Tab-separated table of C-alpha atoms in Angstrom:
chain	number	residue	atom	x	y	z
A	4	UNK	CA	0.000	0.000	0.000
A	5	UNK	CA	1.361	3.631	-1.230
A	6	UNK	CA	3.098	5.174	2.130
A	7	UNK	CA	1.254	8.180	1.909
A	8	UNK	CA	-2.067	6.585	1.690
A	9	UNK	CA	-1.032	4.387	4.903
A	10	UNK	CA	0.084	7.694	6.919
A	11	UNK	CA	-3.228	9.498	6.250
A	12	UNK	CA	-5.093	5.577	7.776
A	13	UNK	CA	-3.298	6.044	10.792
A	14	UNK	CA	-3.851	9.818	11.348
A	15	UNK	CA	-7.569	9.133	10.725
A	16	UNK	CA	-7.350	6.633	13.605
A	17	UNK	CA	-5.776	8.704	15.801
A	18	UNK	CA	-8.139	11.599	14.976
A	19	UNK	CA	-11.212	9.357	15.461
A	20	UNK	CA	-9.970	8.230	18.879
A	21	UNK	CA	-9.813	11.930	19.908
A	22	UNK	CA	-12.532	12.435	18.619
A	23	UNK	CA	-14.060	9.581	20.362
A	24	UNK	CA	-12.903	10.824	24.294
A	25	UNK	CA	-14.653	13.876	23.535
A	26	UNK	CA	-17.733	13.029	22.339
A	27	UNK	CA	-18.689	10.267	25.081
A	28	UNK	CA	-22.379	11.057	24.407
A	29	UNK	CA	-21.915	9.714	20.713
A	30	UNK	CA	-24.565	6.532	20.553
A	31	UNK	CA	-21.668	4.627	18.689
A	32	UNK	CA	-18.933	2.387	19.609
A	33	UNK	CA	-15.520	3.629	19.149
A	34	UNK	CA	-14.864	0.717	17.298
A	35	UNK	CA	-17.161	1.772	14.854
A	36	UNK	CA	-15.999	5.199	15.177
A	37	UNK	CA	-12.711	3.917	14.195
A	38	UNK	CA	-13.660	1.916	11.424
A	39	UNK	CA	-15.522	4.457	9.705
A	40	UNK	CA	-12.941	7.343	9.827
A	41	UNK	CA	-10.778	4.683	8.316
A	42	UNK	CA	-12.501	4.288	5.432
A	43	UNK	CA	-13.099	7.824	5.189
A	44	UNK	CA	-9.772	8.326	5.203
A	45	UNK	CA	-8.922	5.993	2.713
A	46	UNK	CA	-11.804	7.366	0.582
A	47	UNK	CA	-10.683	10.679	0.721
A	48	UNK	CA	-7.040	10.243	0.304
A	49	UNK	CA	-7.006	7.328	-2.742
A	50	UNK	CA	-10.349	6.748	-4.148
A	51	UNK	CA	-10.867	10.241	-5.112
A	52	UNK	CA	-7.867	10.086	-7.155
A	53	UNK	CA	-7.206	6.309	-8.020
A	54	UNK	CA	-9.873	3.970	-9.320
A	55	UNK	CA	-9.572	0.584	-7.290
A	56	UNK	CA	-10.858	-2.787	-8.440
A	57	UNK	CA	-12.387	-5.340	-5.785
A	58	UNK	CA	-9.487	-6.684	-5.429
A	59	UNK	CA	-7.355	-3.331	-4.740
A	60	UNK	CA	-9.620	-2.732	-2.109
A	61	UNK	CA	-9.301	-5.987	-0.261
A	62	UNK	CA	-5.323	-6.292	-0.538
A	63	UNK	CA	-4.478	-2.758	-0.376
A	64	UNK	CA	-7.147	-0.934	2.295
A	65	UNK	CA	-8.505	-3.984	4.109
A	66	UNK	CA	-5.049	-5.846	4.708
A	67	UNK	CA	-3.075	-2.558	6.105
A	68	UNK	CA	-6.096	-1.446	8.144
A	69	UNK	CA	-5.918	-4.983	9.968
A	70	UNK	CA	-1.842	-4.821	9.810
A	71	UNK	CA	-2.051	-1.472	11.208
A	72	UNK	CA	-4.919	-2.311	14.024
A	73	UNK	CA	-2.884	-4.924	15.741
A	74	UNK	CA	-0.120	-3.260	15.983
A	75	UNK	CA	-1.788	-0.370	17.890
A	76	UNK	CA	-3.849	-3.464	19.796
A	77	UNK	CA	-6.632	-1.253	18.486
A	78	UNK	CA	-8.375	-4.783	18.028
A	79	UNK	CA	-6.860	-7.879	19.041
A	80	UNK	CA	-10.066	-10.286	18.170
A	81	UNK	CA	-9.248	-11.180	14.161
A	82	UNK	CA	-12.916	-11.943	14.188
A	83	UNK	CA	-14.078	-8.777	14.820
A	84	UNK	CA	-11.758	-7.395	12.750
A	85	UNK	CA	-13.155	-9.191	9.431
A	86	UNK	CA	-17.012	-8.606	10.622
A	87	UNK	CA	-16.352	-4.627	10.665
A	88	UNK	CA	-13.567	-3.909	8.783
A	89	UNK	CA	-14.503	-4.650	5.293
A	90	UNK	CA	-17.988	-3.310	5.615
A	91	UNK	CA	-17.190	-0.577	6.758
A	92	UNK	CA	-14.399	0.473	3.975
A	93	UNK	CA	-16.323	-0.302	1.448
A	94	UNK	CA	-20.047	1.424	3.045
A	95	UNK	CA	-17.240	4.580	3.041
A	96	UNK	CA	-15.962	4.250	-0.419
A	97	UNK	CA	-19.732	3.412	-1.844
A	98	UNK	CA	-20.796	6.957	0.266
A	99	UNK	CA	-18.195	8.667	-2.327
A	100	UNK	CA	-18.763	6.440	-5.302
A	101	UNK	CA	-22.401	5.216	-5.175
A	102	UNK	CA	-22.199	4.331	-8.856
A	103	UNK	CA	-20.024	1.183	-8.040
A	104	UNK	CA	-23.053	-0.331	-6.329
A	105	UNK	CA	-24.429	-1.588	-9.113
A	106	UNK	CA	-21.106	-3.090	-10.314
A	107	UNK	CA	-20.253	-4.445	-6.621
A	108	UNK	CA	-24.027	-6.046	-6.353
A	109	UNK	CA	-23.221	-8.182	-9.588
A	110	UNK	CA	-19.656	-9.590	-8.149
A	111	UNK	CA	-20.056	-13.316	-7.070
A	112	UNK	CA	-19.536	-13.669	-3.563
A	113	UNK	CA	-19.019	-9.590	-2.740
A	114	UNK	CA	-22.491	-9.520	-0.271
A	115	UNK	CA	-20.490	-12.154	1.711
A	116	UNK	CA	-17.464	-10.506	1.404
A	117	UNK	CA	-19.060	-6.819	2.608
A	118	UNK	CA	-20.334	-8.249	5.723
A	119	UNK	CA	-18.015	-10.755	6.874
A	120	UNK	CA	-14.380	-9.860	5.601
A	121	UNK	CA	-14.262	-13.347	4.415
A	122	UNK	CA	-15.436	-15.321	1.328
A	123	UNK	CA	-18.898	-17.201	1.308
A	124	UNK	CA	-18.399	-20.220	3.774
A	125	UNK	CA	-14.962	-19.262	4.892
A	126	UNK	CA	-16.069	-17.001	8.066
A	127	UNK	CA	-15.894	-18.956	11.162
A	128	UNK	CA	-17.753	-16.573	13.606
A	129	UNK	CA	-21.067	-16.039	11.550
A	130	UNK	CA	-23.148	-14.328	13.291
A	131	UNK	CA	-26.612	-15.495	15.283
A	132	UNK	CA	-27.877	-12.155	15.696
A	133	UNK	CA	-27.787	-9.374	13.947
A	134	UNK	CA	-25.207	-6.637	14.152
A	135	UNK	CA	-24.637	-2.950	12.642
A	136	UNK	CA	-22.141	-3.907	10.063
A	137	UNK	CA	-25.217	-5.410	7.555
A	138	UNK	CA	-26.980	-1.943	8.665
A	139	UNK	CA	-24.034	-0.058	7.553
A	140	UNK	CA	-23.743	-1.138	4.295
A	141	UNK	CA	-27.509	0.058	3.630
A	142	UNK	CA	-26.996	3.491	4.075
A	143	UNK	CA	-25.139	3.491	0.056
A	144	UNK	CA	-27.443	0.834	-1.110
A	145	UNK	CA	-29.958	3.415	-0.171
A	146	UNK	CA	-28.472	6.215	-1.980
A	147	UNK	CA	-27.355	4.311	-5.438
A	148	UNK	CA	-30.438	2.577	-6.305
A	149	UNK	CA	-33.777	3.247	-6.242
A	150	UNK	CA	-36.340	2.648	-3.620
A	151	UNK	CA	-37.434	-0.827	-5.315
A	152	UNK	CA	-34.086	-2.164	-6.240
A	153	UNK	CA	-32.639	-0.995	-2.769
A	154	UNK	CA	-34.972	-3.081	-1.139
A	155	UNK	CA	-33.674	-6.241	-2.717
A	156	UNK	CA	-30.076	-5.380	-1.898
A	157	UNK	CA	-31.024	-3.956	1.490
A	158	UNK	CA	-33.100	-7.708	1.452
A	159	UNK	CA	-29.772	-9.129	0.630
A	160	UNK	CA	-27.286	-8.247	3.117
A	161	UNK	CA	-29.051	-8.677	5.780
A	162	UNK	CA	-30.444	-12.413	4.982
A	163	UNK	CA	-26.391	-12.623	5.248
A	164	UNK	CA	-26.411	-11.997	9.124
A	165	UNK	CA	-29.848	-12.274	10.174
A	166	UNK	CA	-30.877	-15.939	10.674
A	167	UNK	CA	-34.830	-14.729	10.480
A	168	UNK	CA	-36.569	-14.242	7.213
A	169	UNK	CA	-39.062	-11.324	8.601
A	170	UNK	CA	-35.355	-10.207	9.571
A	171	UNK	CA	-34.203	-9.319	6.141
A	172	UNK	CA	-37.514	-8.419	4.826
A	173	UNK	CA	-36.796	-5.432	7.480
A	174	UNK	CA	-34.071	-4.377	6.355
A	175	UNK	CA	-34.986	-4.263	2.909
A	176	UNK	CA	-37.801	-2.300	4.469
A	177	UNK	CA	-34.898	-0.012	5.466
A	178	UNK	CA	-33.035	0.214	2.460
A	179	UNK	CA	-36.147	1.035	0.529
A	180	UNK	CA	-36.814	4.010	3.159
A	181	UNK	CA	-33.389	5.481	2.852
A	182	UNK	CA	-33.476	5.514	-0.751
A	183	UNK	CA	-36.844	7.749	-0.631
A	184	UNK	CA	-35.344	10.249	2.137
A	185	UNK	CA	-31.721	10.336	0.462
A	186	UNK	CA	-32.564	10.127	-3.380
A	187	UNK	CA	-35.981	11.464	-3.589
A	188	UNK	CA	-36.305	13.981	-0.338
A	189	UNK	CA	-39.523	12.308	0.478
A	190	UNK	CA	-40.790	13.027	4.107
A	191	UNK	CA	-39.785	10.542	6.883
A	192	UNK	CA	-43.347	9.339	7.307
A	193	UNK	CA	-43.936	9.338	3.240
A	194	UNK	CA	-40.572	7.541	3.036
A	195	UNK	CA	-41.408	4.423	5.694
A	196	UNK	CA	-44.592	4.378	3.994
A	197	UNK	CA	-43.443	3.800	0.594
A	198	UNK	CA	-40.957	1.245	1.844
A	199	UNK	CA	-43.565	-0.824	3.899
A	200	UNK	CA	-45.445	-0.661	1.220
A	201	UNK	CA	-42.930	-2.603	-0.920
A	202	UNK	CA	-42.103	-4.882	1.648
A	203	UNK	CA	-45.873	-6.080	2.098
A	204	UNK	CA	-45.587	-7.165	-1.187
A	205	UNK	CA	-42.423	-9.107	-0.543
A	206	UNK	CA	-43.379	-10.911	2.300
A	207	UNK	CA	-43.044	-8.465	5.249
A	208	UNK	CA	-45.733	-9.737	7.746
A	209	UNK	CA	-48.614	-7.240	8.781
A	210	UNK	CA	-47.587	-7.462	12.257
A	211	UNK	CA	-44.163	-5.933	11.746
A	212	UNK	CA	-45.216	-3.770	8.939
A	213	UNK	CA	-47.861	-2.407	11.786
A	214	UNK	CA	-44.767	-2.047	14.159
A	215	UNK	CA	-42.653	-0.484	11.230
A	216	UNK	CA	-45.301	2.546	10.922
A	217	UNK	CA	-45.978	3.257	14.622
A	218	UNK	CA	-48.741	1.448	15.102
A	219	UNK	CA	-47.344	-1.761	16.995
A	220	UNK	CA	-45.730	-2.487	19.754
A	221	UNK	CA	-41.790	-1.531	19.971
A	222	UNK	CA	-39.483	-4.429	20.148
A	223	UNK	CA	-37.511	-5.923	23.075
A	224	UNK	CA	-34.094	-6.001	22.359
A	225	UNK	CA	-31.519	-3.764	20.214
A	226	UNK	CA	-30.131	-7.011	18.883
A	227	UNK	CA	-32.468	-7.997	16.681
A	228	UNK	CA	-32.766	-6.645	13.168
A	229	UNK	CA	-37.234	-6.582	13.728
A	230	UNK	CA	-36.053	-4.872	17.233
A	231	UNK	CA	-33.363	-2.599	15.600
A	232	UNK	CA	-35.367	-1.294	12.758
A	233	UNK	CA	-38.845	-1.067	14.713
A	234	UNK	CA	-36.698	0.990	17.680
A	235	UNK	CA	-34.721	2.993	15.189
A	236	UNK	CA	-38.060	4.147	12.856
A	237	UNK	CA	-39.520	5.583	16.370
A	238	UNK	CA	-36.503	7.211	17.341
A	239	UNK	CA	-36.426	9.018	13.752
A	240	UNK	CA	-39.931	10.270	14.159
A	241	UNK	CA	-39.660	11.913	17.788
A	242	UNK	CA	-36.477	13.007	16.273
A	243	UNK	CA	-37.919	14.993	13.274
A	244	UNK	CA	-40.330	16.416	15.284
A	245	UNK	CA	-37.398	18.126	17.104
A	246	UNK	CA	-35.135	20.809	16.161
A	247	UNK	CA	-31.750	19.655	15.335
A	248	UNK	CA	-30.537	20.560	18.754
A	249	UNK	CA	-32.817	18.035	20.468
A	250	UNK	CA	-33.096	15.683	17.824
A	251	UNK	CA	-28.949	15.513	18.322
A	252	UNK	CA	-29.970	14.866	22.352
A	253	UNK	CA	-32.725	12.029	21.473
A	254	UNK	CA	-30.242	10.165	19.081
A	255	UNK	CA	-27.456	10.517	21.445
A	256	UNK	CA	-28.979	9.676	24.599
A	257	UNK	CA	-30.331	6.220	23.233
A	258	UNK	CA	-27.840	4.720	24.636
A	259	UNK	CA	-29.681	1.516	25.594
A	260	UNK	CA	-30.245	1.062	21.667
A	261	UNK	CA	-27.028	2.625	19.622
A	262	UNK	CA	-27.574	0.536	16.459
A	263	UNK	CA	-31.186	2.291	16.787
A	264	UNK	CA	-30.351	5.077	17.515
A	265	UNK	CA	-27.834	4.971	13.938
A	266	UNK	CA	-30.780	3.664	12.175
A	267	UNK	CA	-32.612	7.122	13.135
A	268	UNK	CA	-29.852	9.214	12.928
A	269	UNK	CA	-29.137	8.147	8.514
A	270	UNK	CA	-33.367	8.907	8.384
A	271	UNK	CA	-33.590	12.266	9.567
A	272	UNK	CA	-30.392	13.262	8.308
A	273	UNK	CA	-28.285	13.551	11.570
A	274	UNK	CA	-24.934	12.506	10.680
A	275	UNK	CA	-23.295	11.865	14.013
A	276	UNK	CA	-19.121	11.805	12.712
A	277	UNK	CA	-20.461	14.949	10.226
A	278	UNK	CA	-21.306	16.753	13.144
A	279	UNK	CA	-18.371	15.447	15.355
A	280	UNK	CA	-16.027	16.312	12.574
A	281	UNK	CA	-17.469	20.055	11.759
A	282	UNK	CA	-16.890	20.428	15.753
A	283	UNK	CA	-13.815	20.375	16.158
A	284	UNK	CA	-12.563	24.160	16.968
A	285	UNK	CA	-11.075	26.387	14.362
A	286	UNK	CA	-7.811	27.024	16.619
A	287	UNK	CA	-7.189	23.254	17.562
A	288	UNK	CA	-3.514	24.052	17.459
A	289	UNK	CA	-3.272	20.061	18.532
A	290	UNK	CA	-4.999	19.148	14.848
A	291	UNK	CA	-2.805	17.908	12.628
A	292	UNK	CA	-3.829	20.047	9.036
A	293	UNK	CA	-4.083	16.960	7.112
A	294	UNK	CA	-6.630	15.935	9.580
A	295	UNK	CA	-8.339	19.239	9.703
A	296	UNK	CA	-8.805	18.969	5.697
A	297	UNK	CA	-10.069	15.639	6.195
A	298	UNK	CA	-12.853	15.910	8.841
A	299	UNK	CA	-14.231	19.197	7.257
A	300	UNK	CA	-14.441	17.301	3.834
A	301	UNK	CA	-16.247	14.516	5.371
A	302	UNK	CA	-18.572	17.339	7.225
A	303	UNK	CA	-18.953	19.226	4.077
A	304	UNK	CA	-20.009	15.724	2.130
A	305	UNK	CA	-22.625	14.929	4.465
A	306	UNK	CA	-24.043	18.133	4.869
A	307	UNK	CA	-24.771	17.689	1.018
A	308	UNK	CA	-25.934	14.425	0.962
A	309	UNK	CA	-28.311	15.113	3.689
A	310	UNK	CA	-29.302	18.630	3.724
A	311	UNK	CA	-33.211	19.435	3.621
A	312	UNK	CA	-34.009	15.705	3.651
């Protein structure tokens, strides 16, 4: 991997770390914090600039990030490192480049590859409930294909983790919602309805699709993708009937539900490392410039992305 793509990886870890000690209230893990400023700094340092095949991506970005993460004992469970890693470089390169959806959707093997780290039947720790690294890849799905064809990738990726059926269906549900709110501006409500609306037609069950628009009851755990989704779609709503202020303190203080509470924030629009990144002072004299450059192009992308939805 080019040196001075591997120097600006490790600043973005450092930076994200930092970044991570001051914002304790952030509904994320720092391991996911990590990841993600990773990516973005891979994005915005080579991708920009260089176009990478599948395969670039896996030997160049995926195999430093885990060379450099055990060095720094940033991760010492290989495991974890292959469920999050890869997901989340590629979610950050897709947020940059949706048009390679299309062309990664069509590679044998690359759903598997996205969520795991590993090839199809190679990954030892699959998953028996569902995490946020199938949830993260949705967010691009969601803004590279429309609301009907995002539903069968969102459909997809998570029948890859989720061992449930009415699982998946959900987060195709999900997929098909962010692709109204992110490529068509439609309201929140408009946007769920729209996407339950598909799903009923696909097999989503009339209990959850009751749950999905309000009307049920909430689930019982934040570790299961019916749970997750049903949680997150009620946190967006008291959230967009906020102001931003407040809708930042009912994201943020769902602590009890974080991959909820990320579900919410990509619906209404609240981009938590955005935000964490436009924070950081103007006369941080302790911010590397690189850095600085970095964080405010990441801020400045998802202000676009997002704004008025």
């Amino acid at each position: 991997m080019n040196t001075h793509y591997a120097e600006r990886v490790q600043r973005c870890f450092l930076t994200s770390a930092r970044m991570d000690a001051a914002c304790t209230g952030h509904v994320t893990t720092s391991r996911t914090r990590l990841m993600l400023f990773t990516a973005e700094g891979v994005i915005l340092a080579a991708v920009r600039s260089a176009t990478l095949t599948i395969e670039a991506i896996r030997e160049q970005v995926w195999n430093a990030m885990i060379r450099w993460m055990r060095t720094q004992s940033v991760l010492a469970d290989s495991s974890l490192i292959q469920r999050h890693g890869m997901c989340a470089v590629v979610d950050g390169i897709l947020g940059v480049r949706s048009e390679m959806m299309g062309a990664l959707l069509t590679c044998p093997g690359i759903l598997e590859i996205l969520v795991s780290g590993t090839p199809a039947g190679q990954n030892p720790a699959a998953p028996d409930m569902a995490c946020h690294e199938g949830l993260w890849m949705l967010a691009p799905v969601g803004a590279a294909l429309d609301a009907q064809a995002a539903f069968s990738a969102g459909q997809s990726v998570c029948a890859l983790i989720c061992p449930k059926s009415e699982g998946a269906v959900a987060g195709g549900v999900y997929a098909a919602a962010l692709s109204m709110r992110i490529r068509t501006a439609s309201s929140l409500e408009a946007s769920i309805e729209t996407a339950i609306r598909i799903g009923r037609s696909r097999g989503l069950s009339a209990d959850l699709a009751d749950r999905l628009a309000g009307s049920g009851d909430l689930g019982t755990s934040d570790r299961c993708y019916t749970d997750i989704l049903t949680s997150g779609f009620s946190l967006a709503r008291a959230a967009c009937a906020s102001t931003p202020e407040t809708a930042w303190q009912v994201l943020s203080g769902s602590v009890q539900h974080p991959e909820a509470a990320m579900v919410a924030a990509q619906l209404v629009g609240t981009d938590l490392w955005g935000m964490a990144a436009a924070d950081i002072p103007a006369d941080d004299t302790n911010l590397d410039p690189l850095i600085r450059e970095l964080a405010r192009d990441v801020a400045e992308r998802y202000e676009r992305n997002f704004r008025d939805l």
